[in-house]
């Protein structure tokens, strides 16, 4: 009997642990997406500055590498920002954000 209770308890605990991501509230998901956006936009900015310095020094190869890294982080961050806006219900005018996403993709593919 005690083994059965122990097994059932373990199964319930496993289920709860596995179900936690599905139980996240919209405000938690919104915060997560905003954190992803913040982190990635900071990294994108850092790599853009590095790319600019490399281009100024004439190192086009390294400049392109950093520009591509910046774009990858920019894309990831902007996609997270769009998801955050969708969660908050602020999807009336995402055209500027979507335009920014297109610019990041152009920047990624430019080099």
Short mmCIF file of C-alpha atoms in Angstrom, two decimals, residues 33-51 66-67 69-78 80-81 104:
data_model
loop_
_atom_site.label_atom_id
_atom_site.label_comp_id
_atom_site.label_asym_id
_atom_site.label_seq_id
_atom_site.Cartn_x
_atom_site.Cartn_y
_atom_site.Cartn_z
CA UNK A 33 9.18 37.69 -23.96
CA UNK A 34 10.09 41.20 -22.86
CA UNK A 35 13.20 39.88 -21.08
CA UNK A 36 14.20 37.99 -24.23
CA UNK A 37 13.68 41.16 -26.25
CA UNK A 38 15.77 43.24 -23.84
CA UNK A 39 18.65 40.76 -23.69
CA UNK A 40 18.75 40.24 -27.43
CA UNK A 41 18.42 43.91 -28.33
CA UNK A 42 21.37 44.71 -26.05
CA UNK A 43 23.46 41.99 -27.69
CA UNK A 44 22.40 43.17 -31.14
CA UNK A 45 23.46 46.71 -30.29
CA UNK A 46 26.82 45.50 -28.98
CA UNK A 47 27.55 43.52 -32.14
CA UNK A 48 26.42 46.37 -34.39
CA UNK A 49 28.92 48.69 -32.70
CA UNK A 50 31.65 46.09 -33.12
CA UNK A 51 30.71 45.65 -36.79
CA UNK A 66 29.56 40.86 -36.27
CA UNK A 67 26.79 42.36 -38.40
CA UNK A 69 25.50 38.16 -35.17
CA UNK A 70 23.76 41.46 -34.48
CA UNK A 71 21.03 40.63 -36.96
CA UNK A 72 20.44 37.17 -35.49
CA UNK A 73 20.03 38.66 -32.02
CA UNK A 74 17.91 41.48 -33.43
CA UNK A 75 15.59 39.04 -35.17
CA UNK A 76 15.20 36.88 -32.08
CA UNK A 77 14.53 39.93 -29.91
CA UNK A 78 12.05 41.50 -32.32
CA UNK A 80 9.87 38.08 -28.92
CA UNK A 81 8.65 41.67 -28.82
CA UNK A 104 17.13 42.97 -39.31
#
